[in-house]
CSV table of C-alpha atoms in Angstrom, one decimal:
chain,number,residue,atom,x,y,z
A,1,MET,CA,154.6,-39.4,129.8
A,2,ALA,CA,154.9,-37.7,133.1
A,3,ILE,CA,155.3,-34.1,131.9
A,4,ARG,CA,153.0,-32.2,129.6
A,5,THR,CA,153.2,-28.7,128.1
A,6,SER,CA,150.3,-26.4,128.7
A,7,GLY,CA,150.6,-24.7,125.3
A,8,LEU,CA,152.7,-22.6,123.0
A,9,HIS,CA,155.4,-20.3,124.4
A,10,HIS,CA,156.5,-18.5,121.2
A,11,VAL,CA,157.3,-18.9,117.5
A,12,THR,CA,160.6,-17.5,116.1
A,13,ALA,CA,160.9,-16.6,112.4
A,14,ILE,CA,163.5,-15.1,110.1
A,15,GLY,CA,162.7,-11.7,108.6
A,16,GLY,CA,164.3,-9.1,106.4
A,17,ASP,CA,164.7,-5.4,107.0
A,18,PRO,CA,164.1,-4.8,110.8
A,19,GLN,CA,162.4,-1.5,110.4
A,20,ARG,CA,159.9,-2.9,107.8
A,21,ASN,CA,159.4,-5.9,110.2
A,22,ALA,CA,158.7,-3.6,113.2
A,23,ASP,CA,156.3,-1.4,111.2
A,24,PHE,CA,154.3,-4.3,110.0
A,25,TYR,CA,153.9,-6.1,113.3
A,26,LEU,CA,153.4,-2.9,115.4
A,27,ARG,CA,151.3,-0.8,113.1
A,28,THR,CA,149.5,-3.3,110.8
A,29,LEU,CA,149.0,-6.2,113.2
A,30,GLY,CA,148.9,-4.0,116.4
A,31,LEU,CA,151.3,-6.1,118.5
A,32,ARG,CA,153.6,-4.6,121.1
A,33,LEU,CA,157.4,-4.9,120.8
A,34,VAL,CA,158.2,-6.2,124.3
A,35,LYS,CA,161.9,-6.8,123.9
A,36,THR,CA,164.6,-5.4,121.6
A,37,THR,CA,167.7,-7.5,122.0
A,38,VAL,CA,170.1,-9.4,119.7
A,39,ASN,CA,170.5,-13.0,118.5
A,40,PHE,CA,172.8,-14.3,121.3
A,41,ASP,CA,174.5,-16.5,118.8
A,42,ASP,CA,174.9,-13.7,116.2
A,43,PRO,CA,174.9,-10.4,118.2
A,44,GLY,CA,175.2,-8.3,115.0
A,45,THR,CA,171.5,-9.2,114.4
A,46,TYR,CA,168.4,-8.0,116.3
A,47,HIS,CA,166.1,-10.4,118.1
A,48,LEU,CA,162.7,-8.7,118.2
A,49,TYR,CA,159.9,-10.0,120.4
A,50,TYR,CA,156.3,-9.1,119.6
A,51,GLY,CA,153.4,-9.9,121.9
A,52,ASP,CA,150.7,-8.6,124.2
A,53,GLU,CA,151.3,-5.8,126.7
A,54,SER,CA,153.7,-7.8,129.0
A,55,GLY,CA,154.8,-10.4,126.5
A,56,ASN,CA,153.0,-13.3,128.2
A,57,PRO,CA,154.0,-16.8,127.0
A,58,GLY,CA,151.6,-17.8,124.3
A,59,SER,CA,151.4,-14.3,122.8
A,60,LEU,CA,154.8,-14.1,121.2
A,61,LEU,CA,156.1,-14.1,117.7
A,62,THR,CA,159.8,-13.2,117.5
A,63,PHE,CA,162.2,-12.5,114.7
A,64,PHE,CA,165.8,-12.6,113.7
A,65,PRO,CA,165.6,-9.8,111.0
A,66,TRP,CA,168.6,-9.7,108.6
A,67,ARG,CA,168.6,-7.1,105.9
A,68,ASN,CA,169.1,-8.6,102.4
A,69,VAL,CA,168.5,-12.1,103.8
A,70,PRO,CA,167.8,-14.6,100.9
A,71,GLY,CA,164.3,-15.9,100.7
A,72,GLY,CA,163.5,-19.3,102.1
A,73,ARG,CA,161.2,-22.0,100.8
A,74,GLN,CA,158.2,-23.2,102.7
A,75,GLY,CA,157.7,-26.9,102.7
A,76,ASN,CA,158.0,-30.1,104.6
A,77,GLY,CA,160.1,-30.1,107.8
A,78,GLN,CA,158.9,-26.7,108.9
A,79,ALA,CA,156.2,-24.8,110.7
A,80,THR,CA,154.5,-23.3,107.6
A,81,THR,CA,151.7,-21.2,109.2
A,82,THR,CA,151.7,-19.2,112.4
A,83,SER,CA,148.1,-18.4,113.5
A,84,PHE,CA,146.9,-15.7,115.9
A,85,SER,CA,143.7,-15.7,117.8
A,86,VAL,CA,141.2,-12.8,117.2
A,87,PRO,CA,137.7,-12.3,118.6
A,88,PRO,CA,134.6,-13.8,116.9
A,89,ASN,CA,133.1,-11.5,114.3
A,90,SER,CA,136.4,-9.6,113.8
A,91,ILE,CA,137.5,-11.2,110.6
A,92,GLY,CA,135.6,-8.7,108.5
A,93,TRP,CA,137.2,-5.8,110.3
A,94,TRP,CA,140.7,-7.4,109.7
A,95,HIS,CA,139.9,-8.0,106.1
A,96,GLN,CA,139.3,-4.3,105.5
A,97,HIS,CA,142.2,-3.2,107.7
A,98,LEU,CA,144.7,-5.4,105.9
A,99,ALA,CA,143.3,-4.4,102.5
A,100,ASP,CA,143.8,-0.7,103.5
A,101,ALA,CA,147.4,-1.6,104.3
A,102,GLY,CA,147.8,-3.2,100.9
A,103,VAL,CA,147.9,-6.8,102.2
A,104,GLU,CA,146.2,-9.5,100.1
A,105,THR,CA,144.2,-12.0,102.1
A,106,SER,CA,142.2,-15.2,101.7
A,107,ARG,CA,139.3,-16.2,103.9
A,108,ILE,CA,138.1,-19.7,104.8
A,109,THR,CA,135.8,-21.3,107.4
A,110,SER,CA,137.3,-24.5,108.7
A,111,THR,CA,135.5,-27.7,109.6
A,112,ASP,CA,135.9,-26.7,113.3
A,113,ASN,CA,133.8,-23.5,112.5
A,114,GLU,CA,136.9,-21.3,112.9
A,115,ASP,CA,136.8,-18.3,110.6
A,116,THR,CA,140.3,-17.8,109.2
A,117,LEU,CA,142.0,-15.0,107.3
A,118,SER,CA,145.4,-15.9,105.9
A,119,PHE,CA,148.1,-13.6,104.3
A,120,ARG,CA,151.8,-13.1,104.2
A,121,ASP,CA,154.0,-10.6,105.9
A,122,PRO,CA,156.4,-8.4,103.9
A,123,ASP,CA,159.0,-11.2,103.8
A,124,GLY,CA,156.6,-13.9,102.8
A,125,LEU,CA,155.9,-15.5,106.2
A,126,GLU,CA,152.5,-17.1,106.2
A,127,ILE,CA,150.3,-15.7,108.9
A,128,ALA,CA,146.6,-16.5,109.8
A,129,LEU,CA,144.1,-14.8,112.0
A,130,VAL,CA,141.6,-17.2,113.5
A,131,ALA,CA,138.3,-16.4,115.1
A,132,HIS,CA,137.6,-19.3,117.4
A,133,PRO,CA,133.8,-19.8,118.0
A,134,GLN,CA,134.3,-20.1,121.7
A,135,GLY,CA,136.2,-16.8,121.9
A,136,ASP,CA,139.5,-16.2,123.7
A,137,PRO,CA,139.6,-14.8,127.2
A,138,ARG,CA,143.2,-13.4,127.0
A,139,ASP,CA,143.6,-9.6,127.3
A,140,PRO,CA,144.8,-7.9,124.1
A,141,TRP,CA,147.4,-5.2,123.7
A,142,ASP,CA,145.1,-2.2,123.2
A,143,THR,CA,146.7,0.2,120.8
A,144,PRO,CA,145.4,3.1,118.6
A,145,PHE,CA,146.5,1.1,115.5
A,146,VAL,CA,144.1,-1.8,116.3
A,147,PRO,CA,141.3,-1.3,118.7
A,148,ALA,CA,140.8,-3.8,121.6
A,149,GLU,CA,137.6,-5.2,120.3
A,150,HIS,CA,139.4,-6.6,117.3
A,151,ALA,CA,142.9,-7.0,118.6
A,152,ILE,CA,145.0,-10.1,118.5
A,153,ARG,CA,144.7,-12.1,121.8
A,154,GLY,CA,147.8,-14.2,121.3
A,155,LEU,CA,148.9,-17.2,119.3
A,156,HIS,CA,146.2,-19.6,118.2
A,157,SER,CA,148.2,-22.5,116.7
A,158,VAL,CA,151.0,-23.5,114.4
A,159,THR,CA,150.9,-25.8,111.4
A,160,LEU,CA,153.7,-28.3,110.9
A,161,SER,CA,154.1,-29.6,107.3
A,162,VAL,CA,155.5,-33.1,107.1
A,163,ALA,CA,155.9,-35.8,104.4
A,164,LYS,CA,154.7,-38.6,106.8
A,165,GLU,CA,152.5,-38.3,109.8
A,166,ASP,CA,153.3,-41.3,112.1
A,167,ALA,CA,156.6,-40.3,113.7
A,168,THR,CA,155.6,-36.7,114.1
A,169,ALA,CA,152.3,-37.6,115.6
A,170,SER,CA,154.0,-40.0,118.0
A,171,MET,CA,156.4,-37.4,119.2
A,172,LEU,CA,153.7,-34.8,119.8
A,173,ALA,CA,151.7,-37.3,121.9
A,174,GLU,CA,154.5,-39.3,123.6
A,175,ASN,CA,157.2,-36.6,124.1
A,176,LEU,CA,155.1,-33.4,124.4
A,177,GLY,CA,152.0,-34.9,126.0
A,178,LEU,CA,149.6,-33.5,123.4
A,179,THR,CA,146.3,-35.1,122.7
A,180,PHE,CA,144.9,-36.0,119.3
A,181,HIS,CA,141.8,-33.8,118.7
A,182,SER,CA,140.6,-34.4,115.2
A,183,GLN,CA,141.4,-35.1,111.6
A,184,HIS,CA,140.1,-33.4,108.5
A,185,GLY,CA,141.5,-34.8,105.3
A,186,ASN,CA,145.3,-34.5,105.4
A,187,ARG,CA,145.3,-32.2,108.5
A,188,LEU,CA,145.6,-33.6,112.0
A,189,ARG,CA,145.0,-31.4,115.0
A,190,PHE,CA,146.6,-32.0,118.4
A,191,GLU,CA,146.0,-30.0,121.6
A,192,ALA,CA,147.9,-29.3,124.8
A,193,ALA,CA,146.1,-29.3,128.2
A,194,ASP,CA,142.5,-28.3,127.7
A,195,GLY,CA,143.1,-27.1,124.2
A,196,GLY,CA,141.7,-23.9,122.6
A,197,PRO,CA,143.6,-21.0,121.3
A,198,GLY,CA,147.3,-21.0,122.2
A,199,ALA,CA,147.4,-24.7,122.8
A,200,LEU,CA,147.0,-26.2,119.3
A,201,VAL,CA,149.2,-27.6,116.6
A,202,ASP,CA,148.1,-28.9,113.2
A,203,VAL,CA,150.1,-31.5,111.3
A,204,LEU,CA,149.6,-31.1,107.6
A,205,VAL,CA,150.7,-34.2,105.7
A,206,THR,CA,152.0,-33.3,102.2
A,207,PRO,CA,154.0,-36.2,100.9
A,208,ASP,CA,154.5,-34.6,97.4
A,209,ALA,CA,155.7,-31.2,98.7
A,210,PRO,CA,159.4,-30.2,98.6
A,211,ASP,CA,161.4,-29.9,101.7
A,212,GLY,CA,161.4,-26.5,103.2
A,213,LEU,CA,164.5,-24.2,103.3
A,214,VAL,CA,164.9,-22.1,106.5
A,215,ALA,CA,165.8,-18.5,105.5
A,216,GLY,CA,163.9,-15.3,105.0
A,217,GLY,CA,160.1,-15.5,105.4
A,218,THR,CA,160.1,-18.9,107.2
A,219,VAL,CA,159.8,-20.1,110.8
A,220,HIS,CA,163.0,-21.0,112.6
A,221,HIS,CA,161.5,-22.9,115.5
A,222,VAL,CA,158.4,-23.4,117.6
A,223,ALA,CA,158.6,-23.2,121.4
A,224,TRP,CA,156.3,-24.9,123.9
A,225,ARG,CA,156.0,-23.8,127.5
A,226,VAL,CA,157.1,-25.3,130.8
A,227,PRO,CA,156.5,-23.6,134.2
A,228,ASP,CA,160.1,-23.6,135.7
A,229,ASP,CA,163.6,-24.9,135.6
A,230,ALA,CA,163.0,-28.0,137.7
A,231,THR,CA,160.3,-29.2,135.3
A,232,GLN,CA,162.4,-28.4,132.3
A,233,ARG,CA,165.4,-30.4,133.7
A,234,ALA,CA,163.1,-33.3,134.4
A,235,TRP,CA,161.6,-33.1,131.0
A,236,ARG,CA,165.0,-33.0,129.4
A,237,GLU,CA,166.1,-36.1,131.3
A,238,GLU,CA,162.9,-37.9,130.1
A,239,LEU,CA,163.5,-36.9,126.5
A,240,VAL,CA,167.1,-38.0,126.6
A,241,GLY,CA,166.1,-41.3,128.2
A,242,LYS,CA,163.8,-41.9,125.2
A,243,GLY,CA,166.7,-41.4,122.8
A,244,VAL,CA,165.8,-37.8,121.7
A,245,GLN,CA,168.8,-35.6,120.8
A,246,VAL,CA,168.4,-32.6,123.1
A,247,THR,CA,170.6,-29.6,123.6
A,248,ALA,CA,172.0,-28.5,126.9
A,249,ILE,CA,169.8,-26.0,128.8
A,250,MET,CA,170.5,-22.5,127.3
A,251,ASP,CA,170.1,-19.2,129.1
A,252,ARG,CA,167.9,-16.9,126.9
A,253,GLN,CA,167.8,-14.2,129.6
A,254,TYR,CA,164.0,-14.0,129.7
A,255,PHE,CA,163.5,-17.8,129.8
A,256,HIS,CA,165.6,-21.0,129.7
A,257,SER,CA,165.5,-23.3,126.7
A,258,ILE,CA,166.2,-26.7,125.3
A,259,TYR,CA,165.9,-27.6,121.6
A,260,PHE,CA,165.3,-30.8,119.6
A,261,ARG,CA,163.8,-31.8,116.3
A,262,GLU,CA,160.6,-33.7,115.7
A,263,PRO,CA,161.0,-36.5,113.2
A,264,GLY,CA,159.5,-34.5,110.4
A,265,GLY,CA,162.3,-32.0,110.7
A,266,THR,CA,160.8,-29.0,112.6
A,267,LEU,CA,163.0,-27.5,115.3
A,268,LEU,CA,161.2,-27.4,118.6
A,269,GLU,CA,162.0,-25.7,121.9
A,270,ILE,CA,160.8,-26.1,125.4
A,271,ALA,CA,161.0,-22.7,127.2
A,272,THR,CA,160.4,-21.8,130.8
A,273,GLU,CA,157.7,-19.2,131.6
A,274,ASP,CA,158.8,-18.0,135.1
A,275,ILE,CA,161.2,-15.2,134.3
A,276,GLY,CA,159.6,-12.7,131.9
A,277,PHE,CA,160.4,-9.6,130.0
A,278,ASN,CA,160.3,-7.2,132.9
A,279,TYR,CA,163.4,-8.9,134.2
A,280,ASP,CA,165.7,-6.1,133.0
A,281,GLU,CA,163.3,-3.2,132.3
A,282,PRO,CA,159.9,-2.0,133.7
A,283,LEU,CA,156.6,-2.8,132.0
A,284,LEU,CA,156.1,0.7,130.7
A,285,GLU,CA,159.5,0.7,128.9
A,286,LEU,CA,159.5,-2.7,127.3
A,287,GLY,CA,161.1,-2.9,123.9
A,288,GLN,CA,162.2,0.7,123.8
A,289,ALA,CA,166.0,0.2,124.5
A,290,LEU,CA,168.5,-2.3,123.3
A,291,LYS,CA,168.9,-4.9,126.1
A,292,LEU,CA,171.9,-7.2,126.2
A,293,PRO,CA,172.7,-10.2,128.4
A,294,PRO,CA,175.6,-9.7,130.9
A,295,TRP,CA,178.1,-11.7,128.7
A,296,LEU,CA,177.5,-9.3,125.7
A,297,GLU,CA,177.3,-6.0,127.7
A,298,PRO,CA,181.1,-5.3,127.5
A,299,ASN,CA,180.7,-5.2,123.7
A,300,ARG,CA,177.7,-2.9,123.7
A,301,ASP,CA,179.3,-0.1,121.7
A,302,GLN,CA,180.5,-2.5,119.0
A,303,ILE,CA,177.1,-4.3,118.8
A,304,GLN,CA,175.1,-1.0,118.6
A,305,ALA,CA,177.3,0.3,115.8
A,306,ALA,CA,176.7,-2.8,113.8
A,307,LEU,CA,172.9,-2.7,114.2
A,308,PRO,CA,170.7,-0.6,111.9
A,309,LYS,CA,168.7,2.2,113.6
A,310,LEU,CA,165.2,1.1,114.7
A,311,ASN,CA,162.4,3.8,115.0
A,312,LEU,CA,159.5,2.7,117.1
A,313,PRO,CA,156.1,4.4,117.4
A,314,ASP,CA,155.4,6.2,120.6
A,315,GLU,CA,152.3,4.0,121.0
A,316,ASN,CA,154.6,1.2,122.0
A,317,ASN,CA,154.5,2.8,125.5
A,318,PRO,CA,151.3,2.0,127.3
A,319,GLU,CA,151.0,5.4,128.8
A,320,VAL,CA,151.2,7.1,125.4
A,321,ALA,CA,148.8,4.5,123.9
A,322,GLU,CA,146.3,5.2,126.7
A,323,ARG,CA,146.5,8.9,126.2
A,324,LEU,CA,146.0,8.6,122.4
A,325,ARG,CA,143.0,6.4,122.9
A,326,ALA,CA,141.3,8.8,125.3
C-alpha cells in the first residue's frame, strides 16, 4: 500500500467512576491528565486523556468514564491488553509500587526478552508494563508520584484477540502497512515503521474464547497515527477503494479521525497528529479545566451540571510537580 502508519496514536477504553479513574491513572500509574473534555457523542460523559507532559501521540490512554457502567467481557473482537513502555530494570520497582497500592500483578518474561508486569485497573481493564530490552528514548512525565527513572514512556503495544488470524493479519499488513515481526505460539507480532515501543500490535488467536462485550473495563477502540489531514484523506480514499467501510472524517478538536473495523471485530481509528492538546489551553494548564468544542460551548452550563465533580492533584501542573520534586 502507498500509505503506512508510524505507530499508535491512542487507545480509548470505557471506565467507571471518573474520580476513581483519575486517581488511579494520575497517582498510581503517574500519567498526566492532558485534556478534560466530554464524549462529543454523549456530552453528559467525560472524555479524559492521559499521557506524557504534552500528550504526544503514542503516549495516550483515554477514557469514557460512566458511573455505574455495567462490566464488559473481554474476548475475541477486542483489544484485550493495553501495554505501556517502562525503562529496563524498572519492573521490580513497579511490582512493589503496585503492591503498595493494593494492585495484584503477574510477571512474565516474553520470548522477545521483554520483562512484563500485568494487572487490571479498578474497572478490570487489562494493563501491562513492558520493559523493552533496547529501552525507550521517549521522555516521561516526571511526577512526584512516579519518579522519572521508572516512569511510563508511552504506549508499548496493544493485543487484539481474534478467533481467526488470516483476515486480521491481512488487514494489518495490507491496509495499515504493518510488517509481520514474529510468531510465538498463538501470538503474532506486527510492527509499524521501524518497530519498537509505541509501534507494535500483537494478534492473539483464541478460537475457543467467547466474543468480547464492550462495556466497563474494556477497550472501545485503538487509534493509529497519520501526520496530517491530506494524508488521512488519501488513506481514507485508499481504504474505501479496497471495499473497507470507513466513516466520514470526524473533528475531534485535537485531531481528526476516521473509523473502521478490522475483520476480527476490533474498532480501529486513524487519527492525525498535527493539532495537539495545547490547541485550546497552554501546556502548563493542560487538563485542569473542562474544554468543550465550539458546537457544545453554548450548552456549557447544562453540561457542567450533569458531570460529576472531578478533583485533580496539584501535581498535574508541571510547575507544581517541579517544585515538589526539588
